[in-house]
């Protein structure tokens, strides 16, 4: 799970103009992915202390955090991502908001979340795409500041992890094709690039949003086919002349 320093770095970065703009786009896409979701428990993991998804058909919205921080939301649950305090098959929706990017054991965290999902439950993963302007910026960064200190996991690798965890990929979207510039004026000059790449559905957005569903194979018991026992009856033969005389 995230350490205190990493969490603080991401919390500070998401307060910048670029971070605020990105978070708005991310929440909009997450809410679109969960538009048809119905259930009781919505569990989120994020480096942010305040991370809330607006959804009327999911009653409880819980936020997982490794420690209880000052100013944390009232719905915060202190726990490790690899050891969630939930029973198996009990959570309707699980959202990873950049926690796999900065987790020391992302594969284990994903497998633990899959364990807690109900059959047909959904998991939404938000991560930074290495094949983008953001990935190029990370290559030339010292990786000591957010978000460049994150893992930037390839979405192809995540697809393999989903299969191993027993999850089926349902959708994959890329958002925020603009370069990671703090100046809103300079970012607006690349709006044409965002519209073009989004229309062509090219996998070069700065952030990907992947949605997967947990499918459980059910064994249907087969009724045994009872067959009647066959009794062999010898054929009737006509008596011979010798037998008739006797």
Short mmCIF file of C-alpha atoms in Angstrom, two decimals:
data_model
loop_
_atom_site.label_atom_id
_atom_site.label_comp_id
_atom_site.label_asym_id
_atom_site.label_seq_id
_atom_site.Cartn_x
_atom_site.Cartn_y
_atom_site.Cartn_z
CA UNK A 1 0.00 0.00 0.00
CA UNK A 2 1.04 3.64 -0.26
CA UNK A 3 3.45 5.03 2.28
CA UNK A 4 2.84 8.38 3.94
CA UNK A 5 5.28 10.26 1.72
CA UNK A 6 3.74 8.98 -1.53
CA UNK A 7 0.24 9.78 -0.38
CA UNK A 8 1.24 13.30 0.56
CA UNK A 9 2.95 13.84 -2.80
CA UNK A 10 -0.15 12.78 -4.72
CA UNK A 11 -2.47 14.78 -2.49
CA UNK A 12 -0.42 17.91 -3.10
CA UNK A 13 -0.21 17.29 -6.85
CA UNK A 14 -3.97 16.81 -7.21
CA UNK A 15 -4.42 20.32 -5.77
CA UNK A 16 -2.54 21.84 -8.71
CA UNK A 17 -4.52 23.14 -11.74
CA UNK A 18 -3.47 20.11 -13.80
CA UNK A 19 -4.40 17.70 -11.00
CA UNK A 20 -7.80 19.30 -10.45
CA UNK A 21 -8.60 19.16 -14.17
CA UNK A 22 -7.47 15.53 -14.43
CA UNK A 23 -9.47 14.45 -11.38
CA UNK A 24 -12.62 15.96 -12.84
CA UNK A 25 -12.16 13.97 -16.05
CA UNK A 26 -11.41 10.79 -14.12
CA UNK A 27 -14.50 11.06 -11.91
CA UNK A 28 -16.67 11.74 -14.93
CA UNK A 29 -15.44 8.58 -16.66
CA UNK A 30 -15.75 6.45 -13.51
CA UNK A 31 -19.33 7.56 -12.97
CA UNK A 32 -20.10 6.73 -16.59
CA UNK A 33 -18.68 3.22 -16.10
CA UNK A 34 -20.86 2.69 -13.02
CA UNK A 35 -24.02 4.17 -14.49
CA UNK A 36 -25.86 0.83 -14.51
CA UNK A 37 -24.33 -0.61 -11.33
CA UNK A 38 -26.80 -1.56 -8.60
CA UNK A 39 -25.94 -2.86 -5.14
CA UNK A 40 -24.95 -2.02 -1.61
CA UNK A 41 -21.17 -1.67 -1.19
CA UNK A 42 -18.90 0.57 -3.25
CA UNK A 43 -15.26 0.32 -2.08
CA UNK A 44 -12.69 2.83 -3.35
CA UNK A 45 -8.93 3.03 -3.01
CA UNK A 46 -7.15 6.29 -3.75
CA UNK A 47 -4.15 8.28 -2.52
CA UNK A 48 -6.56 11.17 -1.88
CA UNK A 49 -8.13 11.73 1.52
CA UNK A 50 -11.35 12.94 -0.07
CA UNK A 51 -12.47 10.75 -2.95
CA UNK A 52 -16.19 10.42 -3.49
CA UNK A 53 -18.11 8.99 -6.42
CA UNK A 54 -21.67 10.18 -6.95
CA UNK A 55 -23.91 7.16 -7.38
CA UNK A 56 -27.48 6.83 -6.15
CA UNK A 57 -27.91 3.08 -6.69
CA UNK A 58 -24.99 2.06 -4.46
CA UNK A 59 -25.84 2.70 -0.79
CA UNK A 60 -22.50 2.55 1.02
CA UNK A 61 -19.37 4.30 -0.30
CA UNK A 62 -16.25 3.22 1.62
CA UNK A 63 -12.70 4.57 1.17
CA UNK A 64 -9.71 2.37 2.07
CA UNK A 65 -6.67 4.09 3.62
CA UNK A 66 -3.52 2.62 5.24
CA UNK A 67 -3.66 5.11 8.12
CA UNK A 68 -6.19 7.48 9.60
CA UNK A 69 -5.16 10.94 8.46
CA UNK A 70 -6.23 14.36 9.62
CA UNK A 71 -9.13 15.56 7.50
CA UNK A 72 -10.02 12.07 6.29
CA UNK A 73 -13.56 11.34 5.18
CA UNK A 74 -16.04 9.88 7.67
CA UNK A 75 -16.43 6.80 5.46
CA UNK A 76 -12.70 5.92 5.66
CA UNK A 77 -11.76 2.35 6.58
CA UNK A 78 -8.18 1.80 7.79
CA UNK A 79 -6.81 -1.38 6.19
CA UNK A 80 -4.13 -2.75 3.90
CA UNK A 81 -5.05 -3.20 0.27
CA UNK A 82 -3.71 -6.75 0.34
CA UNK A 83 -5.73 -7.62 3.49
CA UNK A 84 -9.18 -6.12 3.15
CA UNK A 85 -11.57 -6.51 6.12
CA UNK A 86 -14.41 -7.82 3.96
CA UNK A 87 -15.83 -11.27 3.50
CA UNK A 88 -15.48 -13.06 0.20
CA UNK A 89 -18.19 -12.32 -2.35
CA UNK A 90 -19.50 -9.31 -0.43
CA UNK A 91 -18.60 -6.14 -2.40
CA UNK A 92 -20.57 -4.95 -5.43
CA UNK A 93 -18.07 -2.50 -6.95
CA UNK A 94 -14.37 -1.89 -6.28
CA UNK A 95 -12.54 1.17 -7.67
CA UNK A 96 -8.74 1.50 -7.88
CA UNK A 97 -7.84 5.16 -8.38
CA UNK A 98 -4.08 5.16 -9.13
CA UNK A 99 -3.36 2.92 -6.14
CA UNK A 100 -1.90 0.17 -8.33
CA UNK A 101 0.47 2.76 -9.80
CA UNK A 102 2.10 3.34 -6.43
CA UNK A 103 1.52 0.03 -4.67
CA UNK A 104 4.45 -2.17 -3.67
CA UNK A 105 2.38 -5.28 -4.53
CA UNK A 106 -0.21 -4.31 -7.17
CA UNK A 107 -0.85 -7.91 -8.25
CA UNK A 108 -1.71 -8.98 -4.69
CA UNK A 109 -3.94 -5.93 -4.21
CA UNK A 110 -5.88 -6.75 -7.35
CA UNK A 111 -6.29 -10.40 -6.37
CA UNK A 112 -7.53 -9.41 -2.91
CA UNK A 113 -10.11 -7.06 -4.39
CA UNK A 114 -11.29 -9.83 -6.73
CA UNK A 115 -11.79 -12.09 -3.70
CA UNK A 116 -14.17 -9.62 -2.08
CA UNK A 117 -16.25 -9.04 -5.21
CA UNK A 118 -19.68 -10.57 -5.59
CA UNK A 119 -20.29 -12.78 -8.63
CA UNK A 120 -21.02 -10.33 -11.47
CA UNK A 121 -19.43 -7.56 -9.37
CA UNK A 122 -17.37 -4.90 -11.12
CA UNK A 123 -13.88 -3.54 -10.63
CA UNK A 124 -12.74 -0.23 -12.15
CA UNK A 125 -9.02 0.54 -12.52
CA UNK A 126 -7.72 4.05 -13.18
CA UNK A 127 -4.02 4.26 -14.04
CA UNK A 128 -1.43 6.29 -15.90
CA UNK A 129 -0.68 5.14 -19.42
CA UNK A 130 3.07 4.81 -20.23
CA UNK A 131 2.30 5.09 -23.98
CA UNK A 132 1.30 8.75 -23.88
CA UNK A 133 2.60 12.29 -23.43
CA UNK A 134 2.54 11.55 -19.71
CA UNK A 135 4.71 8.46 -20.16
CA UNK A 136 7.21 10.44 -22.23
CA UNK A 137 7.34 13.11 -19.53
CA UNK A 138 8.05 10.41 -16.94
CA UNK A 139 11.01 9.09 -18.95
CA UNK A 140 12.78 12.44 -18.56
CA UNK A 141 11.78 12.85 -14.91
CA UNK A 142 13.75 12.01 -11.78
CA UNK A 143 10.64 10.15 -10.52
CA UNK A 144 10.74 11.68 -7.06
CA UNK A 145 7.59 13.77 -7.46
CA UNK A 146 3.99 12.87 -8.18
CA UNK A 147 2.74 11.54 -10.47
CA UNK A 148 6.05 10.56 -12.07
CA UNK A 149 7.04 8.40 -9.10
CA UNK A 150 4.19 6.01 -9.98
CA UNK A 151 4.58 2.68 -11.75
CA UNK A 152 2.71 3.60 -14.98
CA UNK A 153 1.66 -0.05 -15.52
CA UNK A 154 0.98 -1.07 -19.11
CA UNK A 155 -2.68 -1.86 -19.72
CA UNK A 156 -1.69 -5.08 -21.53
CA UNK A 157 -0.05 -6.28 -18.34
CA UNK A 158 -3.14 -5.40 -16.34
CA UNK A 159 -5.27 -7.45 -18.72
CA UNK A 160 -3.14 -10.49 -17.91
CA UNK A 161 -3.50 -9.82 -14.18
CA UNK A 162 -7.28 -9.59 -14.55
CA UNK A 163 -7.41 -13.00 -16.21
CA UNK A 164 -5.31 -14.56 -13.45
CA UNK A 165 -7.61 -13.03 -10.82
CA UNK A 166 -10.69 -14.54 -12.51
CA UNK A 167 -11.95 -11.24 -13.93
CA UNK A 168 -13.23 -10.57 -17.44
CA UNK A 169 -12.40 -7.26 -19.10
CA UNK A 170 -15.60 -5.49 -20.16
CA UNK A 171 -14.40 -2.08 -21.37
CA UNK A 172 -11.27 0.02 -21.75
CA UNK A 173 -11.21 3.78 -22.26
CA UNK A 174 -8.44 6.34 -22.63
CA UNK A 175 -8.84 9.93 -21.48
CA UNK A 176 -6.80 13.13 -21.30
CA UNK A 177 -4.75 13.14 -24.48
CA UNK A 178 -3.32 16.60 -23.75
CA UNK A 179 0.31 16.95 -22.60
CA UNK A 180 0.80 17.27 -18.81
CA UNK A 181 1.14 21.06 -18.72
CA UNK A 182 0.17 23.10 -15.69
CA UNK A 183 -0.86 26.07 -17.81
CA UNK A 184 -4.50 25.84 -18.85
CA UNK A 185 -3.77 28.20 -21.73
CA UNK A 186 -1.15 25.88 -23.20
CA UNK A 187 -3.31 22.79 -22.62
CA UNK A 188 -6.18 24.40 -24.50
CA UNK A 189 -3.97 24.58 -27.59
CA UNK A 190 -3.99 20.78 -27.71
CA UNK A 191 -7.77 20.38 -27.56
CA UNK A 192 -7.79 19.41 -31.22
CA UNK A 193 -5.45 16.54 -30.42
CA UNK A 194 -7.76 15.33 -27.66
CA UNK A 195 -10.79 15.40 -29.96
CA UNK A 196 -8.95 13.65 -32.80
CA UNK A 197 -7.41 10.84 -30.74
CA UNK A 198 -10.63 10.31 -28.80
CA UNK A 199 -12.67 10.02 -32.00
CA UNK A 200 -10.19 7.51 -33.40
CA UNK A 201 -10.10 5.65 -30.04
CA UNK A 202 -6.31 5.53 -30.05
CA UNK A 203 -4.64 4.07 -26.92
CA UNK A 204 -2.48 7.13 -26.27
CA UNK A 205 -4.43 8.92 -23.55
CA UNK A 206 -2.60 9.94 -20.41
CA UNK A 207 -4.95 7.84 -18.26
CA UNK A 208 -6.79 4.58 -18.89
CA UNK A 209 -10.00 3.44 -17.22
CA UNK A 210 -10.57 -0.32 -17.34
CA UNK A 211 -13.72 -2.10 -16.15
CA UNK A 212 -13.82 -5.84 -15.45
CA UNK A 213 -16.49 -8.21 -14.13
CA UNK A 214 -16.16 -11.22 -11.89
CA UNK A 215 -17.65 -14.32 -13.46
CA UNK A 216 -17.99 -17.52 -11.45
CA UNK A 217 -18.53 -20.86 -13.12
CA UNK A 218 -21.46 -22.70 -11.61
CA UNK A 219 -21.59 -26.46 -11.61
CA UNK A 220 -25.11 -27.67 -12.44
CA UNK A 221 -25.72 -31.14 -11.01
CA UNK A 222 -26.90 -33.61 -13.62
CA UNK A 223 -29.73 -36.00 -12.84
CA UNK A 224 -28.74 -39.63 -13.22
CA UNK A 225 -30.45 -41.42 -16.05
CA UNK A 226 -31.95 -44.59 -14.60
CA UNK A 227 -32.40 -47.43 -17.04
CA UNK A 228 -34.64 -50.41 -16.53
CA UNK A 229 -32.96 -53.74 -16.12
CA UNK A 230 -33.41 -55.98 -19.08
CA UNK A 231 -34.48 -59.57 -18.32
CA UNK A 232 -33.59 -62.09 -20.95
CA UNK A 233 -36.48 -64.51 -21.54
CA UNK A 234 -35.69 -67.66 -23.53
CA UNK A 235 -37.81 -68.01 -26.65
CA UNK A 236 -40.76 -70.39 -26.61
CA UNK A 237 -40.28 -73.49 -28.77
CA UNK A 238 -42.80 -76.03 -29.98
CA UNK A 239 -42.64 -79.44 -28.26
CA UNK A 240 -41.21 -82.23 -30.34
CA UNK A 241 -43.08 -85.42 -31.21
CA UNK A 242 -40.99 -87.39 -28.69
CA UNK A 243 -41.86 -85.00 -25.88
CA UNK A 244 -45.58 -85.23 -26.76
CA UNK A 245 -45.55 -89.02 -26.50
CA UNK A 246 -43.93 -88.90 -23.08
#
